[in-house]
Short mmCIF file of C-alpha atoms in Angstrom, two decimals:
data_model
loop_
_atom_site.label_atom_id
_atom_site.label_comp_id
_atom_site.label_asym_id
_atom_site.label_seq_id
_atom_site.Cartn_x
_atom_site.Cartn_y
_atom_site.Cartn_z
CA UNK A 16 15.14 -49.72 33.21
CA UNK A 17 11.68 -50.38 31.75
CA UNK A 18 10.09 -48.47 34.64
CA UNK A 19 12.31 -45.45 33.98
CA UNK A 20 11.46 -45.38 30.28
CA UNK A 21 7.75 -45.91 30.88
CA UNK A 22 7.51 -43.19 33.52
CA UNK A 23 9.48 -40.74 31.37
CA UNK A 24 7.31 -41.37 28.31
CA UNK A 25 4.17 -41.02 30.41
CA UNK A 26 5.40 -37.74 31.88
CA UNK A 27 6.24 -36.44 28.40
CA UNK A 28 2.73 -37.25 27.19
CA UNK A 29 1.13 -35.67 30.26
CA UNK A 30 3.13 -32.47 29.92
CA UNK A 31 2.21 -32.34 26.24
CA UNK A 32 -1.45 -32.54 27.20
CA UNK A 33 -0.86 -29.75 29.70
CA UNK A 34 0.81 -27.62 27.05
CA UNK A 35 -2.04 -28.27 24.62
CA UNK A 36 -4.53 -27.14 27.27
CA UNK A 37 -2.55 -23.97 27.93
CA UNK A 38 -2.52 -23.13 24.22
CA UNK A 39 -6.24 -23.90 23.98
CA UNK A 40 -6.86 -21.52 26.87
CA UNK A 41 -5.01 -18.74 25.03
CA UNK A 42 -7.01 -19.42 21.86
CA UNK A 43 -10.26 -19.36 23.81
CA UNK A 44 -9.26 -16.13 25.56
CA UNK A 45 -8.45 -14.56 22.20
CA UNK A 46 -11.83 -15.46 20.73
CA UNK A 47 -13.70 -14.38 23.85
CA UNK A 48 -11.97 -11.01 24.27
CA UNK A 49 -12.24 -10.28 20.55
CA UNK A 50 -15.99 -10.83 20.81
CA UNK A 51 -16.16 -8.57 23.87
CA UNK A 52 -14.35 -5.78 22.04
CA UNK A 53 -16.45 -6.08 18.90
CA UNK A 54 -19.79 -6.09 20.72
CA UNK A 55 -18.76 -3.15 22.92
CA UNK A 56 -17.64 -1.22 19.85
CA UNK A 57 -20.85 -1.98 17.97
CA UNK A 58 -23.18 -1.12 20.84
CA UNK A 59 -21.41 1.92 22.34
CA UNK A 60 -19.85 3.41 19.18
CA UNK A 61 -22.38 2.50 16.47
CA UNK A 62 -25.77 2.26 18.15
CA UNK A 63 -25.73 4.15 21.45
CA UNK A 64 -24.94 7.65 20.07
CA UNK A 65 -27.81 7.45 17.61
CA UNK A 66 -30.12 6.05 20.28
CA UNK A 67 -29.21 8.92 22.60
CA UNK A 68 -29.95 11.43 19.85
CA UNK A 69 -33.37 9.86 19.27
CA UNK A 70 -34.09 9.84 23.01
CA UNK A 71 -32.99 13.48 23.30
CA UNK A 72 -35.18 14.55 20.39
CA UNK A 73 -38.19 12.59 21.75
CA UNK A 74 -37.93 14.04 25.25
CA UNK A 75 -37.41 17.55 23.87
CA UNK A 76 -40.51 17.20 21.74
CA UNK A 77 -42.41 15.97 24.78
CA UNK A 78 -41.20 18.92 26.84
CA UNK A 79 -42.37 21.37 24.17
CA UNK A 80 -45.64 19.66 23.32
CA UNK A 81 -47.74 21.65 25.80
CA UNK A 82 -46.36 24.92 24.43
CA UNK A 83 -46.74 24.35 20.70
CA UNK A 84 -50.08 26.15 20.58
CA UNK A 85 -48.77 29.16 22.51
CA UNK A 86 -46.42 30.49 19.88
CA UNK A 87 -44.33 29.88 16.77
CA UNK A 88 -41.07 29.28 18.65
CA UNK A 89 -42.37 26.29 20.61
CA UNK A 90 -44.31 25.00 17.60
CA UNK A 91 -41.23 25.18 15.37
CA UNK A 92 -38.88 23.60 17.93
CA UNK A 93 -41.45 20.92 18.72
CA UNK A 94 -41.86 20.04 15.03
CA UNK A 95 -38.10 19.85 14.50
CA UNK A 96 -37.52 17.60 17.52
CA UNK A 97 -40.48 15.33 16.75
CA UNK A 98 -39.55 15.01 13.10
CA UNK A 99 -35.95 14.17 13.96
CA UNK A 100 -36.99 11.39 16.35
CA UNK A 101 -39.61 9.94 14.01
CA UNK A 102 -37.41 10.02 10.92
CA UNK A 103 -34.42 8.44 12.63
CA UNK A 104 -36.55 5.65 14.09
CA UNK A 105 -38.37 4.90 10.84
CA UNK A 106 -35.14 4.76 8.85
CA UNK A 107 -33.45 2.38 11.33
CA UNK A 108 -33.25 -1.35 10.79
CA UNK A 109 -35.88 -3.28 12.78
CA UNK A 110 -33.23 -5.28 14.60
CA UNK A 111 -31.33 -2.16 15.74
CA UNK A 112 -31.67 -0.65 19.19
CA UNK A 113 -33.97 2.16 17.96
CA UNK A 114 -35.84 -0.06 15.50
CA UNK A 115 -38.32 -1.14 18.15
CA UNK A 116 -39.50 -0.15 21.61
CA UNK A 117 -38.14 -3.18 23.47
CA UNK A 118 -35.20 -1.16 24.89
CA UNK A 119 -37.06 2.14 25.28
CA UNK A 120 -38.03 3.79 28.55
CA UNK A 121 -39.89 7.06 27.99
CA UNK A 122 -38.15 8.75 30.91
CA UNK A 123 -34.71 7.15 30.82
CA UNK A 124 -34.00 6.56 27.14
CA UNK A 125 -32.73 3.26 25.81
CA UNK A 126 -31.44 0.37 27.90
CA UNK A 127 -27.96 0.01 26.40
CA UNK A 128 -26.64 -2.68 28.81
CA UNK A 129 -29.63 -4.90 27.97
CA UNK A 130 -28.93 -4.28 24.29
CA UNK A 131 -25.34 -5.43 24.87
CA UNK A 132 -26.65 -8.61 26.52
CA UNK A 133 -28.91 -9.34 23.54
CA UNK A 134 -26.05 -8.73 21.12
CA UNK A 135 -23.99 -11.34 22.97
CA UNK A 136 -26.80 -13.86 22.59
CA UNK A 137 -26.25 -13.85 18.83
CA UNK A 138 -23.03 -15.82 19.37
CA UNK A 139 -23.64 -17.75 22.59
CA UNK A 140 -20.89 -20.28 21.89
CA UNK A 141 -18.23 -17.57 22.22
CA UNK A 142 -19.48 -16.44 25.60
CA UNK A 143 -19.64 -20.01 26.87
CA UNK A 144 -15.90 -20.34 26.44
CA UNK A 145 -14.14 -20.93 29.75
CA UNK A 146 -10.40 -20.29 29.37
CA UNK A 147 -9.94 -20.36 33.15
CA UNK A 148 -11.34 -23.89 33.28
CA UNK A 149 -9.14 -24.92 30.35
CA UNK A 150 -6.10 -23.62 32.22
CA UNK A 151 -7.16 -25.66 35.25
CA UNK A 152 -7.33 -28.76 33.06
CA UNK A 153 -3.77 -28.05 31.92
CA UNK A 154 -2.68 -27.66 35.53
CA UNK A 155 -4.22 -31.03 36.28
CA UNK A 156 -2.21 -32.68 33.50
CA UNK A 157 0.91 -30.90 34.75
CA UNK A 158 0.39 -32.27 38.26
CA UNK A 159 0.13 -35.80 36.89
CA UNK A 160 3.24 -35.09 34.84
CA UNK A 161 5.11 -34.17 38.02
CA UNK A 162 3.89 -37.38 39.64
CA UNK A 163 5.27 -39.37 36.70
CA UNK A 164 8.53 -37.44 36.88
CA UNK A 165 8.80 -38.30 40.56
CA UNK A 166 8.20 -41.95 39.72
CA UNK A 167 10.87 -41.84 37.00
CA UNK A 168 13.31 -40.14 39.37
CA UNK A 169 12.61 -42.71 42.07
CA UNK A 170 13.23 -45.48 39.52
CA UNK A 171 16.56 -43.93 38.58
CA UNK A 172 17.61 -43.68 42.21
CA UNK A 173 16.48 -47.25 42.82
CA UNK A 174 18.56 -48.41 39.84
CA UNK A 175 21.59 -46.55 41.19
CA UNK A 176 21.13 -48.13 44.58
CA UNK A 177 20.69 -51.58 43.05
CA UNK A 178 23.86 -51.16 41.03
CA UNK A 179 25.82 -50.46 44.22
CA UNK A 180 24.09 -52.70 46.74
CA UNK A 181 22.56 -55.78 45.11
CA UNK A 182 24.94 -58.64 44.62
CA UNK A 183 23.44 -61.35 42.42
CA UNK A 184 25.32 -64.31 43.86
CA UNK A 185 23.63 -66.79 41.51
CA UNK A 186 25.29 -65.23 38.47
CA UNK A 187 28.83 -66.61 39.03
CA UNK A 188 27.65 -70.20 39.65
CA UNK A 189 26.60 -72.64 36.89
CA UNK A 190 22.88 -73.03 36.33
CA UNK A 191 21.22 -76.10 37.84
CA UNK A 192 21.21 -79.21 35.70
CA UNK A 193 24.40 -78.32 33.92
CA UNK A 194 22.64 -76.28 31.27
CA UNK A 195 24.49 -73.39 29.71
CA UNK A 196 23.52 -69.84 30.70
CA UNK A 197 23.02 -67.11 28.10
CA UNK A 198 24.82 -63.97 29.24
CA UNK A 199 24.85 -60.62 27.39
CA UNK A 200 28.00 -58.78 28.27
CA UNK A 201 28.62 -55.08 27.90
CA UNK A 202 24.98 -54.19 27.16
CA UNK A 203 23.78 -53.05 30.58
CA UNK A 204 22.72 -49.37 30.18
CA UNK A 205 23.32 -48.79 33.88
CA UNK A 206 26.92 -49.44 35.03
CA UNK A 207 27.23 -51.99 37.84
CA UNK A 208 30.02 -50.95 40.24
CA UNK A 209 29.27 -53.88 42.51
CA UNK A 210 30.09 -56.41 39.79
CA UNK A 211 33.06 -54.48 38.40
CA UNK A 212 36.65 -55.57 39.19
CA UNK A 213 38.05 -53.74 42.23
CA UNK A 214 40.47 -51.74 40.08
CA UNK A 215 37.61 -50.44 37.92
CA UNK A 216 35.02 -50.02 40.64
CA UNK A 217 35.64 -46.33 41.36
CA UNK A 218 35.68 -45.50 37.67
CA UNK A 219 32.46 -47.44 37.21
CA UNK A 220 30.88 -45.49 40.07
CA UNK A 221 31.80 -42.27 38.30
CA UNK A 222 30.28 -43.65 35.14
CA UNK A 223 27.12 -44.56 37.06
CA UNK A 224 26.84 -40.99 38.39
CA UNK A 225 27.07 -39.62 34.87
CA UNK A 226 24.43 -42.03 33.60
CA UNK A 227 22.11 -41.03 36.47
CA UNK A 228 22.54 -37.41 35.47
CA UNK A 229 21.60 -38.26 31.88
CA UNK A 230 18.40 -39.86 33.16
CA UNK A 231 17.47 -37.13 35.68
CA UNK A 232 18.30 -33.91 33.85
CA UNK A 233 15.79 -34.40 30.99
CA UNK A 234 13.10 -34.92 33.63
CA UNK A 235 13.91 -31.53 35.15
CA UNK A 236 13.89 -29.97 31.68
CA UNK A 237 10.38 -31.30 31.10
CA UNK A 238 9.16 -29.63 34.28
CA UNK A 239 10.86 -26.33 33.38
CA UNK A 240 9.36 -26.39 29.88
CA UNK A 241 5.88 -26.98 31.28
CA UNK A 242 6.28 -24.06 33.71
CA UNK A 243 7.42 -21.83 30.87
CA UNK A 244 4.43 -22.80 28.70
CA UNK A 245 2.02 -22.06 31.51
CA UNK A 246 3.50 -18.68 32.36
CA UNK A 247 3.58 -17.69 28.68
CA UNK A 248 -0.06 -18.66 28.34
CA UNK A 249 -1.03 -16.64 31.41
CA UNK A 250 0.94 -13.62 30.18
CA UNK A 251 -0.83 -13.81 26.82
CA UNK A 252 -4.24 -14.11 28.48
CA UNK A 253 -3.62 -11.09 30.71
CA UNK A 254 -2.45 -9.09 27.71
CA UNK A 255 -5.67 -9.95 25.85
CA UNK A 256 -7.80 -9.02 28.85
CA UNK A 257 -5.98 -5.72 29.27
CA UNK A 258 -6.47 -4.85 25.60
CA UNK A 259 -10.17 -5.74 25.77
CA UNK A 260 -10.60 -3.68 28.93
CA UNK A 261 -8.96 -0.63 27.40
CA UNK A 262 -11.05 -0.85 24.20
CA UNK A 263 -14.42 -1.80 25.72
CA UNK A 264 -14.32 0.59 28.68
CA UNK A 265 -13.00 3.30 26.40
CA UNK A 266 -16.00 2.91 24.11
CA UNK A 267 -18.45 3.23 27.00
CA UNK A 268 -16.58 6.16 28.54
CA UNK A 269 -16.51 7.97 25.20
CA UNK A 270 -20.25 7.54 24.74
CA UNK A 271 -21.02 8.61 28.31
CA UNK A 272 -18.79 11.67 27.98
CA UNK A 273 -20.44 12.71 24.73
CA UNK A 274 -23.93 12.19 26.16
CA UNK A 275 -23.21 14.17 29.34
CA UNK A 276 -21.63 16.92 27.24
CA UNK A 277 -24.77 17.05 25.10
CA UNK A 278 -26.89 17.52 28.23
CA UNK A 279 -24.62 20.36 29.35
CA UNK A 280 -24.86 22.00 25.93
CA UNK A 281 -28.67 21.75 26.14
CA UNK A 282 -28.56 23.43 29.54
CA UNK A 283 -26.31 26.17 28.15
CA UNK A 284 -28.71 26.74 25.26
CA UNK A 285 -31.66 27.00 27.67
CA UNK A 286 -29.77 29.47 29.87
CA UNK A 287 -28.77 31.50 26.82
CA UNK A 288 -32.38 31.65 25.62
CA UNK A 289 -33.46 32.82 29.08
CA UNK A 290 -30.72 35.46 29.15
CA UNK A 291 -31.67 36.68 25.69
CA UNK A 292 -35.05 37.94 26.89
CA UNK A 293 -34.14 39.20 30.38
CA UNK A 294 -34.19 42.82 29.30
CA UNK A 295 -36.89 42.59 26.64
CA UNK A 296 -39.72 43.82 28.83
CA UNK A 297 -43.06 42.10 29.18
CA UNK A 298 -44.92 40.86 26.11
CA UNK A 299 -46.62 37.70 24.96
CA UNK A 300 -43.63 36.77 22.78
CA UNK A 301 -41.19 37.31 25.65
CA UNK A 302 -43.30 35.29 28.06
CA UNK A 303 -43.55 32.52 25.48
CA UNK A 304 -39.80 32.46 24.94
CA UNK A 305 -39.24 32.33 28.70
CA UNK A 306 -41.64 29.38 28.89
CA UNK A 307 -39.68 27.65 26.14
CA UNK A 308 -36.42 28.34 28.00
CA UNK A 309 -37.88 26.85 31.20
CA UNK A 310 -39.04 23.75 29.28
CA UNK A 311 -35.60 23.40 27.73
CA UNK A 312 -34.00 23.71 31.17
CA UNK A 313 -36.18 20.87 32.47
CA UNK A 314 -35.33 18.91 29.36
CA UNK A 315 -31.59 19.44 29.93
CA UNK A 316 -31.92 18.01 33.44
CA UNK A 317 -33.80 15.02 32.11
CA UNK A 318 -31.22 14.63 29.37
CA UNK A 319 -28.51 14.30 32.01
CA UNK A 320 -30.46 11.46 33.65
CA UNK A 321 -30.89 9.79 30.24
CA UNK A 322 -27.15 10.07 29.58
CA UNK A 323 -26.27 8.52 32.92
CA UNK A 324 -28.86 5.75 32.49
CA UNK A 325 -27.80 4.81 28.98
CA UNK A 326 -24.11 5.06 29.78
CA UNK A 327 -24.22 3.22 33.09
CA UNK A 328 -21.81 0.32 33.58
CA UNK A 329 -23.44 -3.03 32.78
CA UNK A 330 -23.73 -5.77 35.36
CA UNK A 331 -24.54 -9.45 35.52
CA UNK A 332 -28.15 -8.55 36.39
CA UNK A 333 -28.47 -7.01 32.93
CA UNK A 334 -27.73 -10.41 31.39
CA UNK A 335 -24.28 -9.36 30.22
CA UNK A 336 -21.50 -11.95 30.32
CA UNK A 337 -18.92 -11.76 33.07
CA UNK A 338 -16.16 -11.17 30.52
CA UNK A 339 -17.94 -8.11 29.14
CA UNK A 340 -18.78 -6.84 32.63
CA UNK A 341 -15.11 -6.99 33.65
CA UNK A 342 -13.94 -5.33 30.42
CA UNK A 343 -16.54 -2.57 30.18
CA UNK A 344 -16.41 -1.68 33.87
CA UNK A 345 -12.60 -1.48 33.95
CA UNK A 346 -11.15 1.88 34.90
CA UNK A 347 -7.80 3.42 33.92
CA UNK A 348 -6.65 3.05 37.51
CA UNK A 349 -7.09 -0.74 37.13
CA UNK A 350 -4.75 -0.97 34.16
CA UNK A 351 -1.41 -0.70 36.01
CA UNK A 352 -2.36 -3.66 38.18
CA UNK A 353 -3.39 -5.69 35.12
CA UNK A 354 -0.16 -4.70 33.38
CA UNK A 355 1.84 -5.67 36.47
CA UNK A 356 0.27 -9.15 36.53
CA UNK A 357 1.04 -9.60 32.84
CA UNK A 358 4.66 -8.58 33.44
CA UNK A 359 4.87 -10.93 36.44
CA UNK A 360 3.76 -13.87 34.31
CA UNK A 361 6.23 -12.86 31.60
CA UNK A 362 9.03 -12.79 34.17
CA UNK A 363 7.99 -16.25 35.36
CA UNK A 364 8.10 -17.49 31.76
CA UNK A 365 11.56 -15.95 31.25
CA UNK A 366 12.81 -17.54 34.48
CA UNK A 367 11.45 -20.94 33.49
CA UNK A 368 13.03 -20.56 30.05
CA UNK A 369 16.36 -19.73 31.65
CA UNK A 370 16.05 -22.80 33.87
CA UNK A 371 15.40 -24.96 30.83
CA UNK A 372 18.42 -23.47 29.02
CA UNK A 373 20.70 -24.00 32.01
CA UNK A 374 19.47 -27.56 32.45
CA UNK A 375 20.14 -28.16 28.75
CA UNK A 376 23.71 -26.92 29.32
CA UNK A 377 24.00 -29.25 32.33
CA UNK A 378 22.75 -32.13 30.16
CA UNK A 379 25.32 -31.30 27.49
CA UNK A 380 28.05 -31.42 30.13
CA UNK A 381 26.71 -34.78 31.31
CA UNK A 382 26.84 -36.10 27.74
CA UNK A 383 30.50 -35.02 27.50
CA UNK A 384 31.19 -36.71 30.83
CA UNK A 385 29.47 -39.89 29.63
CA UNK A 386 31.54 -40.00 26.43
CA UNK A 387 34.78 -39.49 28.36
CA UNK A 388 33.90 -42.01 31.07
CA UNK A 389 32.89 -44.70 28.59
CA UNK A 390 36.02 -44.12 26.49
CA UNK A 391 38.44 -44.22 29.43
CA UNK A 392 36.81 -47.29 30.96
CA UNK A 393 36.79 -49.12 27.63
CA UNK A 394 40.45 -48.32 26.99
CA UNK A 395 41.48 -49.04 30.57
CA UNK A 396 42.88 -45.52 31.09
CA UNK A 397 41.51 -45.29 34.60
CA UNK A 398 43.98 -42.63 35.63
CA UNK A 399 42.10 -40.14 33.46
CA UNK A 400 38.69 -40.74 35.04
CA UNK A 401 39.17 -37.46 36.90
CA UNK A 402 38.21 -35.63 33.69
CA UNK A 403 34.69 -37.06 33.38
CA UNK A 404 34.31 -36.77 37.16
CA UNK A 405 35.16 -33.06 36.99
CA UNK A 406 32.76 -32.46 34.10
CA UNK A 407 30.04 -34.35 36.02
CA UNK A 408 30.64 -32.21 39.11
CA UNK A 409 30.35 -29.10 36.91
CA UNK A 410 27.05 -30.42 35.53
CA UNK A 411 25.77 -31.01 39.06
CA UNK A 412 26.88 -27.52 40.05
CA UNK A 413 25.04 -25.93 37.13
CA UNK A 414 21.93 -27.94 38.00
CA UNK A 415 22.06 -26.97 41.67
CA UNK A 416 22.61 -23.29 40.87
CA UNK A 417 19.70 -23.38 38.44
CA UNK A 418 17.29 -24.98 40.87
CA UNK A 419 18.28 -22.80 43.84
CA UNK A 420 18.54 -19.42 42.10
#
């Protein structure tokens, strides 16, 4: 009896530790994915568009620099582009992406992935969180819990076997030396069919079956509850990852789309300027405007390269955390698979919850059977022991259907 209680209490404690680890993993995932979303929003929505504008203005000024002395058009456009780039950079905070040259490449613009990596370094503790490892710790506790449950179940089966097989022959005889023996009657928590009178033996065996159910069913409920907690935690973690992927990748895609569109607009403007002077004849002003259009066309091509460089997907080689890499690089075609995994974990949690509910119903039936069996045995109404036996069989049936379905 002591072994059963000890193993059950140990299993309860181990499953509690497993549940705590699962909840800790969800909390860590929440903090990590929230940080991923916030940094992606800040870098790609707040800083990158302004950085692209500065890079576009700087490269346009550079493209027009050699023409500024050839005519007013190039001089005016050069002055506007240069002033825009200088003013925006001087008004920026020193710690921003355009506040210094540490992210700047004269030909490619600003290194946005590296900026994202540096932003993450402001809160390193968040990116050192390892929810996967925390889940593994919970799984380890759950395995030990199952071992303890197996030990408790084995102890119950051993007690049942002992109650039917062991025959303590020393009990009927007087103790040696004529001393009196202290005997506690009617307090054994496990019925002893082998010591019961023949007329009551079958009823006592039924009672023993019911008691065994009352010991075993809570053990199965513990295992079902642990499975439900784990699946719920996994479903929550996948939901958080999906949300972060949609937000973070959406921010990068939006920036890249806007930057590429800006390069196309620049190309359209250059083509329009070229078309505007096609039929204007030959003059110094026309030749100058054509030179400006050609410079703007070259600038539009470079602007496309800048857009693709600044909007490229970050990788681990950029120093970006694996969580941000996964979120920012996610594509819409990846979302159905992520959603399917979340739904699968939710279905597992629902199934485990249903098992726990059915096992609770089986336990309630076993309690009814125990009350009836104890009452009929105590009152000597052995002819009615079929009632608790039937309820016990129903409890076993519910348990079997739950475990096999």
